[in-house]
Amino acid sequence: MPHSLKIVLLGVVAATVIAMGVLWFGPMHVKGARNVAHSNGNSDHMRALPTNEIAERRSSPTAHLAPTQKPSRTATPVPLRKSSPTATAAATQIPSMREAQALGPYTVNGNVILAADGKPYLFHGIGRDGLEYSCTGDGHFDAQELSYLGFGTNGSGITYWGANTVRLPLSEGIWLYGQSSHTCSAAQYQGLIKQVVDALTTLKLNVMLDLQWTDASRQSLQGGGPWAMPDADSITFWQQVAGIYKSYSNVLFELFNEPHPASWACWLSACSITDKASSDDCHCVKTLTFASVGMQAVVNAVRNTGATNLVLVAGMDWGFNLSLIGTYRIRGSNVVYDSHPYPYAEKLPPSWDAAFGNISNTYPVMSAESGEYDCGTGYMSQLLSYFDVHHIGWLAWAWTVQGAPCGYPQLIQDYRGTPVPGMGQLVYTRLRGYV
């Protein structure tokens, strides 16, 4: 064989060997090893929540607190475990630019919420903390500062978050009777609420009015507190609120923040409640017994005004558990069920399917509140991906500046919209990604 031909053949053989090596050690064959490394790298990301950064057995961060108190820090650490395969999967459908603004009125069709154009619509947004315990607000409810929650072009020191929905937590006690401790009348409070709602709807944002604090049949005055169930004043509250806002096509009614009675029967219908909670009138803990009206009666009160707005009804266990909705179903139209996940032992990823994921295949489900307390993203990153996979709209808690983002689910550093590192940055990035 000629010497030149030998050189050519040897070159071909060498090239073949090199190519086979590249194929063998390429991405398809080292995928398992890379995934193991990625999993190990997540061990810190999925770490247990620090002992001093979780409030004891509550869903809402404000559930047991008077407004001047800081969250309790006595709970046992809860390690975050990996969720089911679907919980961390990429979203199967990304909302379009169409959902960057409100498109009401909305209707329920099966397990889907439809916008005015007859197409499915997902709500994504933020809870604007403060009006549940203050008749006058915190001085940051003007139209300009509210606009930062919605869509816009970021500028020097200004950050727009891209939400399409803003949740406003309210107090029935202040709405009906004012707040003498703030020298503020019921009319002043109602006027402030209307000013804020009008500003947000002018910005083409949806507004969720949430009955957050109640008065336990007038035994918990001023702002009231996070009592277990609605009472007679809740009926009056919703008769008035629904009467005013039933013509607002982009306003939703969250009928009661986080129910936590002893039984599903008591959740649905009237019963006697004995509950222990922090009360705004004394900034102390009270144990009170009062008559609850049940969630069905609150829905009826809204519908009897002629309002057809979507109504959100939260489940048991501080609004988290919707597992028995099939048995204790709310009667009426345009009903959406609501879940509030937080990183407590019974609310970790393995519980999500049973608590609200499975039921979302039959009924419309939204999450009006969620968050975490550790400045991290281990819980919320999984939760938001789970929501996307299941086409569940969500609103994160909370747009407020309290100076303790590692002890409270605080999203922003200032009222110009600068995200807090960790959860704040995560929620901001997710919201901007939708639009």
Coordinates of C-alpha atoms in Angstrom, one line a residue:
M1 CA 0.0 0.0 0.0
P2 CA 1.5 3.4 -0.9
H3 CA 2.8 5.4 2.1
S4 CA 0.5 8.3 1.3
L5 CA -2.5 6.1 1.4
K6 CA -1.5 4.6 4.7
I7 CA -1.3 8.1 6.2
V8 CA -4.8 8.9 4.9
L9 CA -6.3 5.7 6.3
L10 CA -4.7 6.3 9.7
G11 CA -6.1 9.8 9.7
V12 CA -9.6 8.4 9.0
V13 CA -9.3 5.8 11.8
A14 CA -8.1 8.4 14.3
A15 CA -11.0 10.8 13.4
T16 CA -13.5 8.0 13.9
V17 CA -12.2 7.1 17.3
I18 CA -12.3 10.7 18.4
A19 CA -15.9 11.1 17.2
M20 CA -17.0 8.0 19.0
G21 CA -15.5 9.3 22.2
V22 CA -17.2 12.6 21.9
L23 CA -20.6 10.9 21.4
W24 CA -20.0 8.5 24.3
F25 CA -19.0 11.2 26.8
G26 CA -21.4 13.8 25.4
P27 CA -24.6 15.2 27.0
M28 CA -26.7 12.0 26.6
H29 CA -24.3 9.8 28.5
V30 CA -23.4 12.2 31.3
K31 CA -26.9 13.5 31.9
G32 CA -27.4 11.3 34.9
A33 CA -24.2 12.5 36.5
R34 CA -25.0 16.1 35.8
N35 CA -28.5 15.7 37.3
V36 CA -27.0 14.2 40.5
A37 CA -24.7 17.2 40.8
H38 CA -27.6 19.6 40.3
S39 CA -29.6 17.7 42.9
N40 CA -26.8 17.9 45.4
G41 CA -26.4 21.6 44.6
N42 CA -30.0 22.1 45.6
S43 CA -29.5 20.9 49.2
D44 CA -28.8 24.3 50.5
H45 CA -31.6 25.8 48.4
M46 CA -34.0 23.4 50.0
R47 CA -32.7 23.9 53.5
A48 CA -34.9 23.9 56.6
L49 CA -36.5 27.2 57.5
P50 CA -34.6 28.8 60.5
T51 CA -36.2 28.4 63.9
N52 CA -36.6 32.1 64.4
E53 CA -38.2 32.9 61.1
I54 CA -41.5 31.0 61.1
A55 CA -44.7 31.9 62.9
E56 CA -46.3 29.1 64.8
R57 CA -49.1 27.1 62.9
R58 CA -50.5 30.0 60.9
S59 CA -51.1 30.5 57.3
S60 CA -51.3 34.2 57.1
P61 CA -48.3 36.2 58.4
T62 CA -50.8 38.7 60.0
A63 CA -53.1 36.0 61.4
H64 CA -52.4 36.4 65.1
L65 CA -50.9 39.9 65.1
A66 CA -52.0 43.3 66.1
P67 CA -50.4 45.8 63.6
T68 CA -47.8 46.9 66.1
Q69 CA -46.6 43.4 66.8
K70 CA -43.9 41.4 65.0
P71 CA -44.6 37.9 63.8
S72 CA -44.1 35.1 66.3
R73 CA -40.8 33.2 65.9
T74 CA -41.3 30.0 67.9
A75 CA -42.2 27.3 65.4
T76 CA -40.2 24.2 64.9
P77 CA -38.1 24.3 61.7
V78 CA -39.8 22.7 58.7
P79 CA -37.5 21.0 56.1
L80 CA -38.5 21.6 52.6
R81 CA -38.8 18.3 50.6
K82 CA -38.9 17.9 46.9
S83 CA -42.3 18.0 45.4
S84 CA -43.9 15.7 42.9
P85 CA -42.4 15.8 39.4
T86 CA -45.1 18.2 38.2
A87 CA -44.4 20.7 41.0
T88 CA -41.1 22.0 39.6
A89 CA -41.8 21.4 35.9
A90 CA -41.8 24.4 33.5
A91 CA -45.1 26.0 32.9
T92 CA -47.0 24.3 30.1
Q93 CA -48.7 27.5 29.0
I94 CA -47.4 31.0 29.4
P95 CA -50.0 33.8 29.7
S96 CA -49.9 36.2 26.8
M97 CA -49.5 40.0 26.7
R98 CA -53.3 40.1 26.6
E99 CA -53.2 39.3 30.3
A100 CA -51.0 42.2 31.1
Q101 CA -54.2 44.2 31.9
A102 CA -57.7 43.6 33.3
L103 CA -60.3 42.1 30.8
G104 CA -63.5 41.8 32.9
P105 CA -66.2 41.0 33.4
Y106 CA -65.2 37.5 34.2
T107 CA -67.3 34.3 34.3
V108 CA -66.7 30.7 35.4
N109 CA -67.0 27.9 32.9
G110 CA -66.3 24.5 34.4
N111 CA -62.9 24.8 36.1
V112 CA -61.8 27.8 33.9
I113 CA -62.2 31.5 34.4
L114 CA -63.1 33.3 31.2
A115 CA -62.5 37.0 30.4
A116 CA -64.9 39.3 28.5
D117 CA -63.5 38.0 25.2
G118 CA -64.5 34.4 26.1
K119 CA -60.9 33.2 26.5
P120 CA -59.3 31.7 29.6
Y121 CA -57.7 34.3 31.9
L122 CA -55.2 33.9 34.7
F123 CA -54.8 36.4 37.5
H124 CA -51.3 37.2 38.7
G125 CA -50.5 39.8 41.3
I126 CA -49.7 41.1 44.7
G127 CA -51.3 41.7 48.0
R128 CA -51.1 45.4 49.1
D129 CA -50.9 45.1 52.8
G130 CA -52.0 47.8 55.3
L131 CA -55.7 48.7 55.0
E132 CA -56.9 45.8 57.2
Y133 CA -55.7 47.5 60.3
S134 CA -55.4 51.2 59.3
C135 CA -58.3 53.5 58.4
T136 CA -55.9 56.0 56.9
G137 CA -53.4 53.8 55.2
D138 CA -49.6 54.2 55.3
G139 CA -49.4 57.2 53.0
H140 CA -48.4 55.2 49.9
F141 CA -51.7 54.6 48.2
D142 CA -51.5 57.4 45.6
A143 CA -52.0 56.6 41.9
Q144 CA -48.3 57.0 41.0
E145 CA -47.0 54.5 43.7
L146 CA -49.8 52.1 42.9
S147 CA -48.8 52.1 39.3
Y148 CA -45.6 50.3 40.1
L149 CA -47.5 47.2 40.9
G150 CA -48.6 47.0 37.2
F151 CA -46.9 47.1 33.8
G152 CA -44.6 49.8 32.8
T153 CA -41.0 50.7 31.7
N154 CA -38.5 50.7 34.5
G155 CA -36.6 53.9 35.1
S156 CA -34.1 55.4 37.5
G157 CA -35.1 54.1 40.9
I158 CA -38.5 53.0 39.7
T159 CA -39.5 49.3 39.2
Y160 CA -42.7 48.1 37.6
W161 CA -43.7 44.6 38.6
G162 CA -46.1 43.6 35.8
A163 CA -49.0 42.4 38.0
N164 CA -52.5 42.3 36.5
T165 CA -54.2 42.1 39.9
V166 CA -53.9 43.9 43.2
R167 CA -55.4 42.5 46.4
L168 CA -56.7 44.9 49.1
P169 CA -57.2 43.4 52.5
L170 CA -60.0 45.2 54.4
S171 CA -61.5 45.4 57.9
E172 CA -65.3 45.0 58.4
G173 CA -65.0 46.9 61.7
I174 CA -63.4 49.9 60.2
W175 CA -65.7 49.9 57.2
L176 CA -68.8 49.8 59.3
Y177 CA -67.8 51.8 62.4
G178 CA -64.6 53.7 61.7
Q179 CA -61.4 53.6 63.8
S180 CA -61.5 56.1 66.7
S181 CA -57.9 55.3 67.6
H182 CA -56.9 56.8 64.2
T183 CA -59.6 59.6 64.5
C184 CA -61.0 58.2 61.3
S185 CA -64.7 57.6 60.4
A186 CA -66.3 54.8 58.4
A187 CA -67.0 57.3 55.6
Q188 CA -63.3 58.3 55.4
Y189 CA -62.3 54.7 55.2
Q190 CA -64.8 53.9 52.5
G191 CA -63.7 57.0 50.6
L192 CA -60.1 55.9 50.8
I193 CA -60.9 52.4 49.5
K194 CA -62.9 53.9 46.6
Q195 CA -60.0 56.2 45.7
V196 CA -57.6 53.3 45.7
V197 CA -60.0 51.0 43.7
D198 CA -60.6 53.8 41.1
A199 CA -56.9 54.4 40.7
L200 CA -56.1 50.8 40.2
T201 CA -59.0 50.1 37.7
T202 CA -58.0 53.3 35.8
L203 CA -54.5 51.7 35.5
K204 CA -56.4 48.7 33.9
L205 CA -55.6 46.4 36.9
N206 CA -58.0 44.0 38.5
V207 CA -58.7 44.6 42.1
M208 CA -59.5 41.9 44.7
L209 CA -61.3 43.2 47.7
D210 CA -60.6 40.9 50.6
L211 CA -62.4 40.7 54.0
Q212 CA -59.2 40.1 56.0
W213 CA -60.2 41.2 59.6
T214 CA -63.5 40.8 61.3
D215 CA -65.0 41.9 64.7
A216 CA -66.3 38.6 66.2
S217 CA -69.8 40.0 66.6
R218 CA -68.5 43.4 67.7
Q219 CA -66.3 42.0 70.5
S220 CA -63.1 42.8 68.7
L221 CA -63.2 46.5 67.9
Q222 CA -61.2 49.1 65.9
G223 CA -59.6 47.0 63.1
G224 CA -60.7 43.7 64.7
G225 CA -58.6 40.6 64.2
P226 CA -58.1 37.4 62.2
W227 CA -61.0 35.5 63.7
A228 CA -61.9 32.0 62.5
M229 CA -65.1 32.7 60.5
P230 CA -67.3 35.6 59.3
D231 CA -70.1 36.9 61.5
A232 CA -73.2 39.0 61.1
D233 CA -71.2 42.2 60.4
S234 CA -69.6 40.3 57.6
I235 CA -73.0 40.0 55.9
T236 CA -73.6 43.8 56.3
F237 CA -70.1 44.5 55.0
W238 CA -70.6 42.5 51.8
Q239 CA -74.0 43.9 51.2
Q240 CA -72.5 47.3 51.2
V241 CA -69.3 46.5 49.4
A242 CA -71.0 44.5 46.7
G243 CA -73.7 47.2 46.3
I244 CA -71.0 49.7 45.5
Y245 CA -68.6 47.7 43.3
K246 CA -71.0 45.4 41.5
S247 CA -70.7 47.7 38.4
Y248 CA -66.9 47.4 38.4
S249 CA -66.2 44.7 35.9
N250 CA -62.6 44.3 37.1
V251 CA -63.3 43.9 40.8
L252 CA -63.3 40.5 42.5
F253 CA -64.6 39.7 46.0
E254 CA -62.5 37.5 48.3
L255 CA -65.2 36.8 50.9
F256 CA -63.2 35.9 53.9
N257 CA -59.4 35.7 54.2
E258 CA -58.6 32.4 55.9
P259 CA -61.3 30.3 57.5
H260 CA -60.2 27.9 60.2
P261 CA -63.2 26.5 62.1
A262 CA -63.3 23.1 63.7
S263 CA -65.2 21.3 61.0
W264 CA -66.2 21.5 57.3
A265 CA -69.9 21.7 58.4
C266 CA -69.1 24.8 60.3
W267 CA -67.2 26.2 57.4
L268 CA -70.2 25.9 55.1
S269 CA -73.1 26.8 57.5
A270 CA -73.9 28.7 60.6
C271 CA -72.4 27.5 63.9
S272 CA -71.0 28.8 67.2
I273 CA -67.3 29.6 67.2
T274 CA -64.9 29.9 70.1
D275 CA -61.6 31.3 68.9
K276 CA -58.4 32.9 70.3
A277 CA -56.8 35.7 68.3
S278 CA -55.0 39.1 68.6
S279 CA -57.4 42.0 68.7
D280 CA -56.7 45.5 67.4
D281 CA -58.7 47.3 70.1
C282 CA -56.4 46.2 73.0
H283 CA -53.3 44.9 71.1
C284 CA -53.8 41.8 73.2
V285 CA -55.0 38.2 72.7
K286 CA -58.7 37.6 73.3
T287 CA -60.7 34.4 73.5
L288 CA -64.2 35.0 72.2
T289 CA -67.3 33.1 71.4
F290 CA -69.5 34.3 68.6
A291 CA -72.0 33.2 66.0
S292 CA -70.5 32.4 62.6
V293 CA -72.8 32.7 59.5
G294 CA -70.9 30.2 57.4
M295 CA -69.4 30.7 53.9
Q296 CA -72.6 30.0 52.0
A297 CA -74.5 32.8 53.7
V298 CA -71.7 35.3 52.6
V299 CA -72.0 34.2 49.0
N300 CA -75.8 34.6 49.2
A301 CA -75.4 38.1 50.6
V302 CA -73.3 39.2 47.7
R303 CA -75.6 37.6 45.1
N304 CA -78.7 39.1 46.7
T305 CA -77.3 42.5 45.8
G306 CA -77.4 41.6 42.1
A307 CA -73.6 41.5 41.9
T308 CA -72.2 38.9 39.5
N309 CA -68.5 39.6 40.2
L310 CA -66.3 36.6 40.8
V311 CA -66.4 35.5 44.5
L312 CA -63.4 33.8 46.0
V313 CA -64.0 31.3 48.8
A314 CA -61.0 30.0 50.8
G315 CA -60.9 26.5 52.3
M316 CA -60.1 25.1 55.7
D317 CA -56.9 25.3 57.7
W318 CA -56.3 29.0 57.4
G319 CA -57.6 29.0 53.8
F320 CA -55.3 26.2 52.6
N321 CA -57.3 23.0 52.3
L322 CA -59.9 22.5 49.5
S323 CA -59.9 18.7 49.6
L324 CA -63.6 18.3 50.6
I325 CA -65.1 21.0 48.3
G326 CA -66.8 18.2 46.4
T327 CA -68.8 17.3 49.5
Y328 CA -69.2 20.9 50.9
R329 CA -69.6 22.7 47.6
I330 CA -70.7 26.3 47.6
R331 CA -74.0 26.9 45.7
G332 CA -74.1 29.8 43.3
S333 CA -72.5 31.2 40.1
N334 CA -69.0 32.5 39.4
V335 CA -67.5 30.9 42.5
V336 CA -63.7 30.4 42.6
Y337 CA -62.0 28.4 45.3
D338 CA -59.0 29.9 47.0
S339 CA -55.9 28.3 48.7
H340 CA -53.2 30.1 50.8
P341 CA -50.1 27.9 50.9
Y342 CA -47.3 28.8 53.4
P343 CA -44.2 26.7 54.4
Y344 CA -45.7 24.9 57.4
A345 CA -45.5 21.2 58.1
E346 CA -48.9 20.3 56.6
K347 CA -48.5 22.6 53.6
L348 CA -45.4 21.4 52.0
P349 CA -45.2 20.3 48.3
P350 CA -46.3 16.7 48.9
S351 CA -49.7 18.0 50.2
W352 CA -50.5 20.3 47.3
D353 CA -52.2 17.7 45.1
A354 CA -54.6 16.7 47.8
A355 CA -55.2 20.2 49.2
F356 CA -55.8 22.1 45.9
G357 CA -54.1 20.6 42.9
N358 CA -56.5 17.8 42.2
I359 CA -59.6 19.9 42.9
S360 CA -58.5 22.4 40.2
N361 CA -59.3 19.7 37.6
T362 CA -63.0 20.1 38.5
Y363 CA -63.4 23.6 40.0
P364 CA -61.7 26.9 39.3
V365 CA -59.0 27.5 41.8
M366 CA -56.9 30.6 42.6
S367 CA -54.3 31.4 45.3
A368 CA -54.9 34.9 46.7
E369 CA -52.0 34.7 49.2
S370 CA -48.7 32.9 49.6
G371 CA -45.2 33.6 50.7
E372 CA -42.2 32.5 52.8
Y373 CA -40.3 33.9 55.8
D374 CA -36.7 33.1 55.3
C375 CA -35.5 35.6 52.6
G376 CA -35.2 32.5 50.3
T377 CA -37.0 31.0 47.4
G378 CA -37.1 27.3 48.2
Y379 CA -40.8 27.1 48.8
M380 CA -42.1 29.8 46.5
S381 CA -40.1 28.7 43.5
Q382 CA -41.7 25.3 43.6
L383 CA -45.1 26.7 44.4
L384 CA -45.3 29.2 41.5
S385 CA -44.1 26.5 39.1
Y386 CA -46.8 24.2 40.4
F387 CA -49.4 26.9 39.9
D388 CA -48.3 27.4 36.3
V389 CA -48.5 23.7 35.5
H390 CA -52.0 23.5 36.9
H391 CA -53.2 26.8 35.4
I392 CA -53.9 28.3 38.8
G393 CA -53.7 32.1 39.1
W394 CA -51.8 33.5 42.1
L395 CA -51.1 36.6 44.2
A396 CA -48.0 36.9 46.4
W397 CA -47.9 38.5 49.9
A398 CA -47.0 41.3 50.5
W399 CA -46.3 44.8 49.1
T400 CA -45.3 46.5 52.3
V401 CA -42.1 47.9 53.9
Q402 CA -41.7 46.7 57.4
G403 CA -37.9 46.5 57.7
A404 CA -37.9 42.7 58.4
P405 CA -38.0 40.8 55.1
C406 CA -36.6 37.7 56.8
G407 CA -39.3 37.6 59.4
Y408 CA -42.2 38.6 57.2
P409 CA -43.1 37.8 53.6
Q410 CA -42.1 41.3 52.4
L411 CA -41.6 41.8 48.7
I412 CA -40.2 45.3 48.4
Q413 CA -37.5 47.4 49.9
D414 CA -39.3 50.7 49.2
Y415 CA -42.5 52.0 47.7
R416 CA -40.8 52.6 44.4
G417 CA -40.9 48.9 43.8
T418 CA -37.3 47.8 44.5
P419 CA -37.5 44.0 45.0
V420 CA -36.2 42.4 48.2
P421 CA -33.5 39.9 47.4
G422 CA -34.8 36.3 47.5
M423 CA -38.6 36.0 47.4
G424 CA -39.1 39.5 46.2
Q425 CA -36.8 39.1 43.3
L426 CA -38.4 35.7 42.4
V427 CA -41.9 37.1 42.4
Y428 CA -40.9 40.1 40.4
T429 CA -39.1 38.0 37.8
R430 CA -42.1 35.6 37.5
L431 CA -44.6 38.5 37.1
R432 CA -42.5 40.3 34.5
G433 CA -42.0 37.0 32.7
Y434 CA -45.8 36.6 32.1
V435 CA -46.0 39.9 30.2

